[in-house]
Coordinates of C-alpha atoms in Angstrom, one line a residue:
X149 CA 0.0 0.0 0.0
X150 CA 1.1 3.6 -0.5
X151 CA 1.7 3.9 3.1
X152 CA 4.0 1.3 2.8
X153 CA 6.0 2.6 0.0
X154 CA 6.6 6.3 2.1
X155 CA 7.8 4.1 5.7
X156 CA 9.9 1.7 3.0
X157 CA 11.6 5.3 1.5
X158 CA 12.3 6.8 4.9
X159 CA 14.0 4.0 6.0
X160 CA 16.1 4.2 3.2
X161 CA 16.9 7.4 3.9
X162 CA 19.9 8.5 6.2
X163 CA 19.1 10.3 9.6
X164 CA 19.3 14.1 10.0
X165 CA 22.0 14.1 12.8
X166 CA 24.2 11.1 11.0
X167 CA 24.5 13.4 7.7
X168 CA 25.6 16.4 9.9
X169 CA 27.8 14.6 11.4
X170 CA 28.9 13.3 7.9
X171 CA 29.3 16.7 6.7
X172 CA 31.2 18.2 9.8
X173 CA 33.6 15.7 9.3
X174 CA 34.4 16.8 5.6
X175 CA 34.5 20.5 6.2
X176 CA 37.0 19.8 8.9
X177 CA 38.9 17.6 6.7
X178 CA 39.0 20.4 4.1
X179 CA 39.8 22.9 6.1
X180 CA 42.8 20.8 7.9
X181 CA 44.1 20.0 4.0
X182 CA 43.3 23.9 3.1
X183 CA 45.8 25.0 6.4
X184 CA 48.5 22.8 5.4
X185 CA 49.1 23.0 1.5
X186 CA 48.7 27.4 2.8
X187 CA 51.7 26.4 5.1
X188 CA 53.7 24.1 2.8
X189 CA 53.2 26.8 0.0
X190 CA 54.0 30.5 1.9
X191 CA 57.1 28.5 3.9
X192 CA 58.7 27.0 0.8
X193 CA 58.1 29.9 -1.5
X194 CA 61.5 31.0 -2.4
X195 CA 62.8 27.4 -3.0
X196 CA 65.1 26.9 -6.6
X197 CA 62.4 24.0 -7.9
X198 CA 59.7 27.1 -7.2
X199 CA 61.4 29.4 -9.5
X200 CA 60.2 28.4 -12.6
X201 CA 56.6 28.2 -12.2
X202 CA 56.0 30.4 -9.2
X203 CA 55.5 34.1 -10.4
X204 CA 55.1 37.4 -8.7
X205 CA 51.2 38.4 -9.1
X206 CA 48.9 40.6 -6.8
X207 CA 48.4 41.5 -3.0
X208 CA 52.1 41.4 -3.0
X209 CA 52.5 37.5 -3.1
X210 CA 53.5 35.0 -6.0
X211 CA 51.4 33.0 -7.9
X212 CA 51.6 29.3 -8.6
X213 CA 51.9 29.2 -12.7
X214 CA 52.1 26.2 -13.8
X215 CA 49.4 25.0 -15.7
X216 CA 49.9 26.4 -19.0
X217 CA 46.8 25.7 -20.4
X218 CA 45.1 28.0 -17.1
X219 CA 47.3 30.9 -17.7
X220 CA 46.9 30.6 -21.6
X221 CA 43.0 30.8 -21.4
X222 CA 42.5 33.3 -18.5
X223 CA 45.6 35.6 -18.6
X224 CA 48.5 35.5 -21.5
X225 CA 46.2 35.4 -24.4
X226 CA 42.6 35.9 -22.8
X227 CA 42.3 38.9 -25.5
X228 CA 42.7 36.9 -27.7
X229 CA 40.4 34.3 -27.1
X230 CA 37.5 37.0 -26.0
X231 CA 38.3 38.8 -29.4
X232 CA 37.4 35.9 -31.4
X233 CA 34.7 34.6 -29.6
X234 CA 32.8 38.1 -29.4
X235 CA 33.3 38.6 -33.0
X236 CA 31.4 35.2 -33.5
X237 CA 28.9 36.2 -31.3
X238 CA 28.5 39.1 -32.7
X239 CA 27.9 37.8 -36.6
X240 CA 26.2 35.1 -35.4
X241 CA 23.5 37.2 -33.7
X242 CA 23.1 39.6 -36.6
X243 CA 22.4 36.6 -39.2
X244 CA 19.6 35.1 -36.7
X245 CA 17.8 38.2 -36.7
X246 CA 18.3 38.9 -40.5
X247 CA 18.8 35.4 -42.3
X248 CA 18.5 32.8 -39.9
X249 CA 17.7 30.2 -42.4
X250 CA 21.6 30.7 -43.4
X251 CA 22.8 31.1 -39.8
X252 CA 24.6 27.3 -39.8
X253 CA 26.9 28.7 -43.2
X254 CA 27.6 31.9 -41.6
X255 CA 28.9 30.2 -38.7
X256 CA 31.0 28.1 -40.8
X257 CA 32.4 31.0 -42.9
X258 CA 33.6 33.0 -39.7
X259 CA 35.3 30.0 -38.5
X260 CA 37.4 29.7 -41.7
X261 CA 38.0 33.1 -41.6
X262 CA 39.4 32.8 -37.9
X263 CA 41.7 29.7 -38.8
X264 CA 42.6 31.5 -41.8
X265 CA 43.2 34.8 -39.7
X266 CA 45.5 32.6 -36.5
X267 CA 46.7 29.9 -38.0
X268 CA 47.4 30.6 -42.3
X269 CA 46.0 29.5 -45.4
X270 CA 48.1 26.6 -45.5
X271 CA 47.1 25.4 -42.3
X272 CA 43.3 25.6 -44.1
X273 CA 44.5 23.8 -46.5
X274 CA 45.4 20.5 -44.6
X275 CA 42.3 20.7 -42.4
X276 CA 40.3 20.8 -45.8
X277 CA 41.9 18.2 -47.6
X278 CA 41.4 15.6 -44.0
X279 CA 37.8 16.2 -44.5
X280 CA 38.0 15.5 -48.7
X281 CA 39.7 12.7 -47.6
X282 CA 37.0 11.3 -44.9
X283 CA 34.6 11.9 -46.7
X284 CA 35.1 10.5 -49.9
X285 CA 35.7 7.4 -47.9
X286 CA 32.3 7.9 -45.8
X287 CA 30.5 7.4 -49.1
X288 CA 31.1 3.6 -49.6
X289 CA 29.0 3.5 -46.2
X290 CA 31.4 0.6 -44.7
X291 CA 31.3 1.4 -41.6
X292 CA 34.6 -0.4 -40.2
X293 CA 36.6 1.3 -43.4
X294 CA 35.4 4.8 -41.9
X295 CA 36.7 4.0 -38.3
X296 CA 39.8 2.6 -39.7
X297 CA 40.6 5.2 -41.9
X298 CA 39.5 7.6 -39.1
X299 CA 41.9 6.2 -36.8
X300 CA 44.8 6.0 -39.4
X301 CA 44.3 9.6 -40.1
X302 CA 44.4 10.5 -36.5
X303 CA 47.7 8.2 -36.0
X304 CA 49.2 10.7 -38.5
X305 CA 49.1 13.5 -35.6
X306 CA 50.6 11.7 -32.6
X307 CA 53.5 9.9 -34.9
X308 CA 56.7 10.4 -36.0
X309 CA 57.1 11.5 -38.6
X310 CA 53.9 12.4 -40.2
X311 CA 53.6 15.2 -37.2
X312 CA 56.5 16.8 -37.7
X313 CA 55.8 17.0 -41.8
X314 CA 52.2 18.0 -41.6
X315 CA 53.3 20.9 -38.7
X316 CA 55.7 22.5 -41.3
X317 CA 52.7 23.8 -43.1
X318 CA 51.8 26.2 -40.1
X319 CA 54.1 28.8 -40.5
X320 CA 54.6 32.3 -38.0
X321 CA 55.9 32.6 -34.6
X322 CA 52.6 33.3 -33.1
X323 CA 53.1 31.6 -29.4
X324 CA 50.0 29.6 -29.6
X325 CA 50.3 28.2 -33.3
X326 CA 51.6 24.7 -31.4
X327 CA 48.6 24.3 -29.5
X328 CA 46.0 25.5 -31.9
X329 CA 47.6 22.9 -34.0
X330 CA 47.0 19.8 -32.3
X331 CA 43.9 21.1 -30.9
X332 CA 42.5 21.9 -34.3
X333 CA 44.0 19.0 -35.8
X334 CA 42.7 16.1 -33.5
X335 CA 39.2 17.5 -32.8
X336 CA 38.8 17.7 -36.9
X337 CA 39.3 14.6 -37.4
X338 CA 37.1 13.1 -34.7
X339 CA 34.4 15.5 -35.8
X340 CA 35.0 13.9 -39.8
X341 CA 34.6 9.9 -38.4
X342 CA 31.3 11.3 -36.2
X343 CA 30.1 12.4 -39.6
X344 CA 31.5 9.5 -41.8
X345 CA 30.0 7.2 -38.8
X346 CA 26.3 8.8 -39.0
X347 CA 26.8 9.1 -42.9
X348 CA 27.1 5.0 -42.7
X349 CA 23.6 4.6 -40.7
X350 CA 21.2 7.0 -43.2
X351 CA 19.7 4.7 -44.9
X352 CA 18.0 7.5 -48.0
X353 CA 21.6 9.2 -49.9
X354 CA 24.6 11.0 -48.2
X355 CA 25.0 14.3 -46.4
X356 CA 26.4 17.1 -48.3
X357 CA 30.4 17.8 -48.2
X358 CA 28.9 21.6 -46.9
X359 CA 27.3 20.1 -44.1
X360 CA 30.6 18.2 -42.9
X361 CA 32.9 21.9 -43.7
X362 CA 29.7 23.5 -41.2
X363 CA 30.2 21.2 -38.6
X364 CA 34.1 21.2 -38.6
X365 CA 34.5 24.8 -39.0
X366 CA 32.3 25.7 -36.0
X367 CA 34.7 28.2 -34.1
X368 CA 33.7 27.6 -30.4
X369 CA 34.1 24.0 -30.9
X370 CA 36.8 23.8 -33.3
X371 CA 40.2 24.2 -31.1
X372 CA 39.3 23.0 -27.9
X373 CA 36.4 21.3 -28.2
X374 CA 34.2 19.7 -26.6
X375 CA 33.0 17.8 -29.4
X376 CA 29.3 17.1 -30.3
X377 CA 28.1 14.3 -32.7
X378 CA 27.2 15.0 -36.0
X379 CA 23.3 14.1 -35.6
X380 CA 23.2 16.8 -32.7
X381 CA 25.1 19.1 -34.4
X382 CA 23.0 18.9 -37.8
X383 CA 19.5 18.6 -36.1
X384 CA 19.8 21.9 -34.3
X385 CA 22.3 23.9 -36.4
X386 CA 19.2 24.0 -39.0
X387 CA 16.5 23.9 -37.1
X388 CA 14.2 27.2 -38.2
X389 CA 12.8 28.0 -34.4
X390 CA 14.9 30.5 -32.6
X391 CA 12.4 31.3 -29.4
X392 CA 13.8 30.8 -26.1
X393 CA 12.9 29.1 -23.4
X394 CA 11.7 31.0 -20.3
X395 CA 14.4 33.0 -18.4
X396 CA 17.0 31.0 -21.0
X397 CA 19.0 34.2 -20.9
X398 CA 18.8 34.9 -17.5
X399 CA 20.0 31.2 -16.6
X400 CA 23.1 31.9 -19.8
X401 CA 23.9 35.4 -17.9
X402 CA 24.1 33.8 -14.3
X403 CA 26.3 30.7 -15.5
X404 CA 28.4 33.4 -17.0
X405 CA 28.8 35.0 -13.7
X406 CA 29.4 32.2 -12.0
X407 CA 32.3 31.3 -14.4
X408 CA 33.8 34.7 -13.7
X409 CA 33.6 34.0 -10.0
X410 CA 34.9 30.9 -10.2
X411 CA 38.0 31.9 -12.2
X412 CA 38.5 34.9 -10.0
X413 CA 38.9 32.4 -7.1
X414 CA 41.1 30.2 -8.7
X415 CA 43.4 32.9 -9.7
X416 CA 43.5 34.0 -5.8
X417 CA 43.7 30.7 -3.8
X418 CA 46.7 29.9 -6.9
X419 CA 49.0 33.2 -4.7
X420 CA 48.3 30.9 -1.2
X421 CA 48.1 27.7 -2.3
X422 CA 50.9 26.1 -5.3
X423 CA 49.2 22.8 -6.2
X424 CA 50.5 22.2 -8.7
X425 CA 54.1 23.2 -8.5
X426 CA 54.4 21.4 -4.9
X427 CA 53.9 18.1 -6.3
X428 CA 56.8 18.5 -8.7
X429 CA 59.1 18.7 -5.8
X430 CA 59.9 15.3 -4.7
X431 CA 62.2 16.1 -1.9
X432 CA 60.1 18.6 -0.6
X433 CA 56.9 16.1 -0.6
X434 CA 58.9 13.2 1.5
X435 CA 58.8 16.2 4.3
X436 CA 55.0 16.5 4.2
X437 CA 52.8 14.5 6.6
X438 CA 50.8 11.7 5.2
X439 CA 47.6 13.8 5.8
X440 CA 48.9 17.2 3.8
X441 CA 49.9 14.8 1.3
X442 CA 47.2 12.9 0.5
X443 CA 45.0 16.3 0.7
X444 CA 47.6 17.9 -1.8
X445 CA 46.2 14.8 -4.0
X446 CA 43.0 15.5 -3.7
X447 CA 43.2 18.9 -4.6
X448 CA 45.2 18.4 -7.6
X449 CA 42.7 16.5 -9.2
X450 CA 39.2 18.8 -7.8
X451 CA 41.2 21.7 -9.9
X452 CA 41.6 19.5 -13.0
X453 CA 37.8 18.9 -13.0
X454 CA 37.3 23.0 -12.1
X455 CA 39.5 23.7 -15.0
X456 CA 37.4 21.3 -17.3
X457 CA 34.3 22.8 -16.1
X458 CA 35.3 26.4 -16.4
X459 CA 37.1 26.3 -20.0
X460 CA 34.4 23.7 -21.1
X461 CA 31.2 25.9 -19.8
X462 CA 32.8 29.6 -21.1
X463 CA 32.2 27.7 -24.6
X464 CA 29.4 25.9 -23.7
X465 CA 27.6 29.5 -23.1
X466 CA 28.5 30.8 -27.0
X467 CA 27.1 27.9 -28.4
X468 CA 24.1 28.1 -26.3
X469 CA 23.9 32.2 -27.2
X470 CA 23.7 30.0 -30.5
X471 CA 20.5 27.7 -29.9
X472 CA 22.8 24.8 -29.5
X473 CA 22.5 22.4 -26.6
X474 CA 26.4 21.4 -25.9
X475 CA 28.0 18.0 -24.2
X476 CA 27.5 19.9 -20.2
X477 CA 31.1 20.0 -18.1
X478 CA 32.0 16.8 -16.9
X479 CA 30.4 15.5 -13.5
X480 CA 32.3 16.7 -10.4
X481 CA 35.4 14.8 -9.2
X482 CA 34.5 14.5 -5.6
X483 CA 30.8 13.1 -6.9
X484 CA 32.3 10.2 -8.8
X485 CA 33.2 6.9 -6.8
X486 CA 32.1 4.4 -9.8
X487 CA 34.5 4.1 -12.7
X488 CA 31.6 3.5 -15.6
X489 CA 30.4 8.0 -14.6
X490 CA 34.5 9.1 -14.2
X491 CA 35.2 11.4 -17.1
X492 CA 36.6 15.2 -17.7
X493 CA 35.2 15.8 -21.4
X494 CA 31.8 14.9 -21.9
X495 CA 32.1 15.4 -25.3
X496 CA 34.8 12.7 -25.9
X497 CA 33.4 10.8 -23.2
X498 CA 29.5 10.7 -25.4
X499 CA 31.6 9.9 -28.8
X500 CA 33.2 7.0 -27.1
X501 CA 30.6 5.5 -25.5
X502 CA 28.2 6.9 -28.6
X503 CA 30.5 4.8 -32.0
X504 CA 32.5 2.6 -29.3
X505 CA 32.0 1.4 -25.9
X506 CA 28.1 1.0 -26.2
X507 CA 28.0 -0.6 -30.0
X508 CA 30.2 -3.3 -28.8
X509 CA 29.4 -4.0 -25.2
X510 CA 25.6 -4.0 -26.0
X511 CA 24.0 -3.8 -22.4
X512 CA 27.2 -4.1 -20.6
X513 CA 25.7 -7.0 -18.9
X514 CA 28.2 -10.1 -20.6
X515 CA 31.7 -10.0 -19.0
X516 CA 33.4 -11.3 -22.8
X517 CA 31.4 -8.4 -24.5
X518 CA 32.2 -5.6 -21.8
X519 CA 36.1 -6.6 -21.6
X520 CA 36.4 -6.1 -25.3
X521 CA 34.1 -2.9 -25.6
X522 CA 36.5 -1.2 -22.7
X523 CA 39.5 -2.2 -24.9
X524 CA 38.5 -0.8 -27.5
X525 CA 37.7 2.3 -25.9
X526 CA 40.5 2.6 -24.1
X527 CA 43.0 1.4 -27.2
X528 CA 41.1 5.2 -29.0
X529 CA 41.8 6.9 -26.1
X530 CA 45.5 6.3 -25.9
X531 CA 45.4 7.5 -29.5
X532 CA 43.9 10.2 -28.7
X533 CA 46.2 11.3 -26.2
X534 CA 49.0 10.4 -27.9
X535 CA 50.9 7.0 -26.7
X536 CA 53.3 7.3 -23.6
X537 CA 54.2 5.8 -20.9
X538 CA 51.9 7.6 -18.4
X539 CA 48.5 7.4 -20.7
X540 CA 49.5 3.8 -21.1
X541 CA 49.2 3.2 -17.5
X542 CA 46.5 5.2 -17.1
X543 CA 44.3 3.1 -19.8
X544 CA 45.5 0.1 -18.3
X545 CA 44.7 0.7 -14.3
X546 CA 41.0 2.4 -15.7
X547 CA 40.0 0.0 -17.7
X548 CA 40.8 -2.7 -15.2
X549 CA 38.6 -0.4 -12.5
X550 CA 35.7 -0.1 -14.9
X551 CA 35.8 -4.3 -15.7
X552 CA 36.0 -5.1 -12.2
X553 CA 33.3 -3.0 -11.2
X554 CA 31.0 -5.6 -13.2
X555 CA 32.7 -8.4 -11.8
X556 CA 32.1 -6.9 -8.3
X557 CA 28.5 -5.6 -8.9
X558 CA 27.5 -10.1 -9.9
X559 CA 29.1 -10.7 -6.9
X560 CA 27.0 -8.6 -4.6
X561 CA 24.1 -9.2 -6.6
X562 CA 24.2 -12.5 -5.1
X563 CA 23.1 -13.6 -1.2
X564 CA 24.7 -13.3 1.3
X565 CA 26.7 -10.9 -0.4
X566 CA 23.8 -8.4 -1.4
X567 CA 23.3 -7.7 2.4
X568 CA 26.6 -5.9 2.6
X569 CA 27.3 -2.3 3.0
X570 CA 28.3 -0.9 -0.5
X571 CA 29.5 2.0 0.7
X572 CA 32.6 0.7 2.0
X573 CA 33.5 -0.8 -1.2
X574 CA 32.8 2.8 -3.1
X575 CA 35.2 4.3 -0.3
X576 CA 38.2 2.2 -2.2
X577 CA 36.8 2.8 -5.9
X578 CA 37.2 6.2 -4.9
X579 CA 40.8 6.1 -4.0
X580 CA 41.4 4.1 -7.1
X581 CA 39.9 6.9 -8.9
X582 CA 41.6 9.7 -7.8
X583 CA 45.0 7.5 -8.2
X584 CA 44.8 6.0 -11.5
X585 CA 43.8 9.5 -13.0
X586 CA 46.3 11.1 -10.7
X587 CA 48.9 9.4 -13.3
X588 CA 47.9 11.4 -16.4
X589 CA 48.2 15.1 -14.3
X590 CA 51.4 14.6 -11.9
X591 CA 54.4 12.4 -12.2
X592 CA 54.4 8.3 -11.7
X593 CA 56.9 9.4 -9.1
X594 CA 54.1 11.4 -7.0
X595 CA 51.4 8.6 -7.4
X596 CA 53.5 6.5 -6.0
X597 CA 54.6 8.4 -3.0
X598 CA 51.0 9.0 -2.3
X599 CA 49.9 5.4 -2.4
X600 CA 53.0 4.3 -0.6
X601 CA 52.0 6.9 2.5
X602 CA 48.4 6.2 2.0
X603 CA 48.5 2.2 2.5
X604 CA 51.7 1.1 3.8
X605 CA 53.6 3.8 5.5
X606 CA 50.8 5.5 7.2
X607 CA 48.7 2.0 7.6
X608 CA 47.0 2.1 10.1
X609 CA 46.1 5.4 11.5
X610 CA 46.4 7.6 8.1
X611 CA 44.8 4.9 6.0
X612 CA 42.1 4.4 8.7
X613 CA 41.0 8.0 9.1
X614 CA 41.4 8.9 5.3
X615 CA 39.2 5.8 4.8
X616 CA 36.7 6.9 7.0
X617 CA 36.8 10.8 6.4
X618 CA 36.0 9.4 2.2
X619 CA 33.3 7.1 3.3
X620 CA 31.3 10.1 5.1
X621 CA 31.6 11.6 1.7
X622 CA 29.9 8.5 0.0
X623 CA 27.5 8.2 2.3
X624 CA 26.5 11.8 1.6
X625 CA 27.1 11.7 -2.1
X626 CA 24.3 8.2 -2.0
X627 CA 21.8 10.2 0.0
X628 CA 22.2 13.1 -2.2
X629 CA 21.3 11.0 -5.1
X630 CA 18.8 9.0 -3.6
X631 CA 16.7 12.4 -2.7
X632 CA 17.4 13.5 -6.0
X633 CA 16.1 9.8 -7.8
X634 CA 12.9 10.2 -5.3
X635 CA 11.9 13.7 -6.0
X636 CA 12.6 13.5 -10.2
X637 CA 11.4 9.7 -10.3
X638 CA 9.1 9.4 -7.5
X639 CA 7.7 5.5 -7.2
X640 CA 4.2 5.1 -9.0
X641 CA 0.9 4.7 -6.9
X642 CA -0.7 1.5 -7.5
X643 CA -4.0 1.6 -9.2
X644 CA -6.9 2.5 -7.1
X645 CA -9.5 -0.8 -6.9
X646 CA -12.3 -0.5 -9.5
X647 CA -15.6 0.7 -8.1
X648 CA -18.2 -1.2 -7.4
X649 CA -22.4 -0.2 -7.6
X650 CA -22.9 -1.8 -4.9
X651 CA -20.9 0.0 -2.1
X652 CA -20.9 3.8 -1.7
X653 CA -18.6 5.9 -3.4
X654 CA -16.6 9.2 -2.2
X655 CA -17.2 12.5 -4.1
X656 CA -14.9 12.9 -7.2
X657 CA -13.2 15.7 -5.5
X658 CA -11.7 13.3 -2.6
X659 CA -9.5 10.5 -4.5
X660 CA -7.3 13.3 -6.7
X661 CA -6.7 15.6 -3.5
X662 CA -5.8 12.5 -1.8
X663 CA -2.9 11.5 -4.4
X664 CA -1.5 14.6 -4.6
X665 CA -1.4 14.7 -0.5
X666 CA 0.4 11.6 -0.5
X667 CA 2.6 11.9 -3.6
X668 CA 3.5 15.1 -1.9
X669 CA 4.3 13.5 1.7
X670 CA 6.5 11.1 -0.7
X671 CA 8.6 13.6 -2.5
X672 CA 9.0 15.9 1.5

């Protein structure tokens, strides 16, 4: 009975007083990590390792610069990357109020233009003739020649020595050229096999060579991304309603400004805390406690996903400015203790699982058939990032986390195992997250160190109260979700009993007023 179903969902739920609890522990767990790395950072300032990446800034203190990719976006060359995106703004929102039928080519015509403008004609050139060449081939309709050919094509970028040939066509000495290069370069040619991929599954002709230049030549998304599947991309860049939701722009303005404040704070905690230029300082970590040190972890990888999140949603706003619904930033690091939702691009992250994971592992319910779809994903990915030593760790110890994680949900899907507390389990998954991906953002040398301290050297009172300090996060996280699941997807009624002549019936007005007061009690 309904009454049933409400007692069933509040003994699901957590008590008031043990989620306090749960949530004094972490702030006092941040704010412990918070003192420390302060500490650590102002006492060690002037060390010879620091000099390189930590530069004087403002309030009279240096400023932790090393992240490249930060600094590039929101302070060596944010001019230029305002410049260009205003001016596509700009052109875009004149051609929706005067021809928005042609909006989609006018977007694509500014983009050339901006390549053309940063990069050279020659540059242009090479870009174009990847797309000829992917196309051409996405005619046939064969769908494992596209991905091959895809693939081979993108190989040409991240070896020796097709990269270095294909690079002498960008000429200048415009600082950025190198990184608009690869950027541009790898994100066209997983935009072309998105479009050779969906070209294969229309059954009536072929799309247009104009449609595939449109989608490549998009500005927001051509350097940096994040990338959006062709059938997205084509469905909404020529669809002929414009009209906004309501309060749309009010929601786009107050994302912006959250942005801002976001980056603002970054910028300021980087002059008292140096994240990321402490962790290159091997020496100086074998001095820090076990606690600072696995904090300093932590924090490295929360500012990875803020960084993703930020650069990712200051693009994601243009291209909403432009009717377009964009892959959203990637799920928040401290929210993630299952391998199968851990991700920083969205966008790669959907193509993957969009042409890869999910066409071969099917329902990701047969061991054999998920095994071989997480190898293939991973076996992209590497190629994506370009093979090393550190991505081919990284690969290995992820894809190992995501196939165990179906081995160990069977397991506990089985009695007496399904009576067990998950969230102890979840509690290791998440320090296997935060280590494996660890690998692709600080040295092997670090992650080692920090697994050393966390399980062997400080075993048992750092590993215990680390342990316990992530499991009240967990336990949080799962009620958070679960209030979430029961608000948005709130369990159905059953079916009231048919009526019968004989008996009296209640006024119409009673049984819907009744519903509601119970689906209401539910969702409280």
């Amino acid at each position: 009975p309904p009454k049933l179903i409400v007692i069933m969902g509040i003994k699901a739920a957590l008590p008031k007083y043990e989620i306090y609890f749960y949530n004094t522990v972490l702030c006092l767990a941040m704010f412990w990590t918070a003192s420390w790395i302060s500490e650590v950072s102002s006492s060690n300032v002037n060390r010879k390792t620091f000099k390189a990446s930590v530069k004087p800034g403002y309030f009279g203190r240096k400023m932790d610069t090393a992240d490249l990719e930060w600094m590039m976006w929101f302070s060596t060359f944010r001019e230029h990357i305002l410049f260009a995106l205003s001016g596509h703004v700009l052109f875009a929102k004149i051609c929706s109020m005067l021809a928005p039928q042609f909006r989609s080519l006018v977007y694509m015509v500014y983009g050339l233009l901006a390549v053309w403008t940063s990069m050279g004609w020659t540059y242009v050139s090479l870009m174009l003739s990847h797309c000829i060449l992917l196309y051409s081939i996405s005619l046939v309709k064969i769908r494992w020649l596209c991905f091959v050919a895809g693939l081979c094509t993108l190989a040409t970028f991240k070896c020796e020595p097709f990269v270095s040939w294909q690079a002498g066509f960008v000429e200048g000495d415009f600082e950025l050229r190198h990184v608009l290069f690869y950027g541009g370069c790898g994100f066209t040619i997983m935009r072309c096999m998105s479009f050779a991929l969906e070209n294969c599954e229309r059954k009536d002709g072929n799309y247009s060579i104009l449609e595939l230049l449109k989608y490549n030549f998009y500005l927001p998304f051509f350097y940096f991304g994040p990338i959006m599947t062709f059938d997205k991309f084509y469905v909404q860049a020529n669809k002929s309603d414009l009209t906004r939701k309501e309060r749309e722009m009010w929601n786009i303005s107050l994302q912006g400004l959250i942005y801002l404040g976001v980056i603002i704070v970054v910028d300021v905690l980087f002059h008292f805390m140096y994240i990321l230029t402490i962790p290159t300082d091997i020496k100086l970590l074998k001095h820090l406690s076990d606690w600072a040190l696995v904090g300093l972890a932590y924090v490295n990888l929360v500012y990875d996903w803020i960084k993703a999140a930020v650069m990712f949603g200051v693009i994601n706003i243009v291209s909403t400015l432009d009717h377009l619904d964009p892959p959203k930033p990637p799920k928040c690091i401290t929210m993630l203790y299952v391998f199968s939702e851990t991700h920083f691009d969205r966008g790669i992250n959907d193509w993957l699982c969009k042409y890869v994971y999910n066409y071969l592992g099917g329902k990701h319910e047969n061991v054999v058939e998920e095994l071989v779809a997480t190898l293939c994903t991973y076996g992209v990915t590497i190629l994506w990032l370009g093979p090393c030593e550190v991505v081919l760790f990284w690969a290995f110890f992820n894809c190992f986390g995501l196939n165990f994680e179906l081995w160990t949900a069977k397991v506990f899907s089985m009695e007496p195992f399904a009576s067990f507390e998950v969230a102890i389990f979840n509690t290791f998954n998440f320090w296997c997250i935060v280590l494996y991906n660890l690998m692709a953002l600080n040295s092997l040398d670090f992650v080692k160190l920090v697994t050393k301290r966390l399980l062997l050297k400080g075993f048992p009172i750092t590993t215990v109260i680390v342990m316990f300090v992530t499991y009240c996060l967990i336990q949080v996280i799962k009620e958070r979700e679960r209030r979430l699941a029961l608000i948005d997807d709130p369990d159905p009624l059953p079916p009231a009993p048919p009526l019968n002549a004989a008996t009296p019936t209640c006024p119409p007005t009673a049984a819907p007023q009744a519903v509601a007061d119970s689906s209401k009690e539910k969702a409280e």
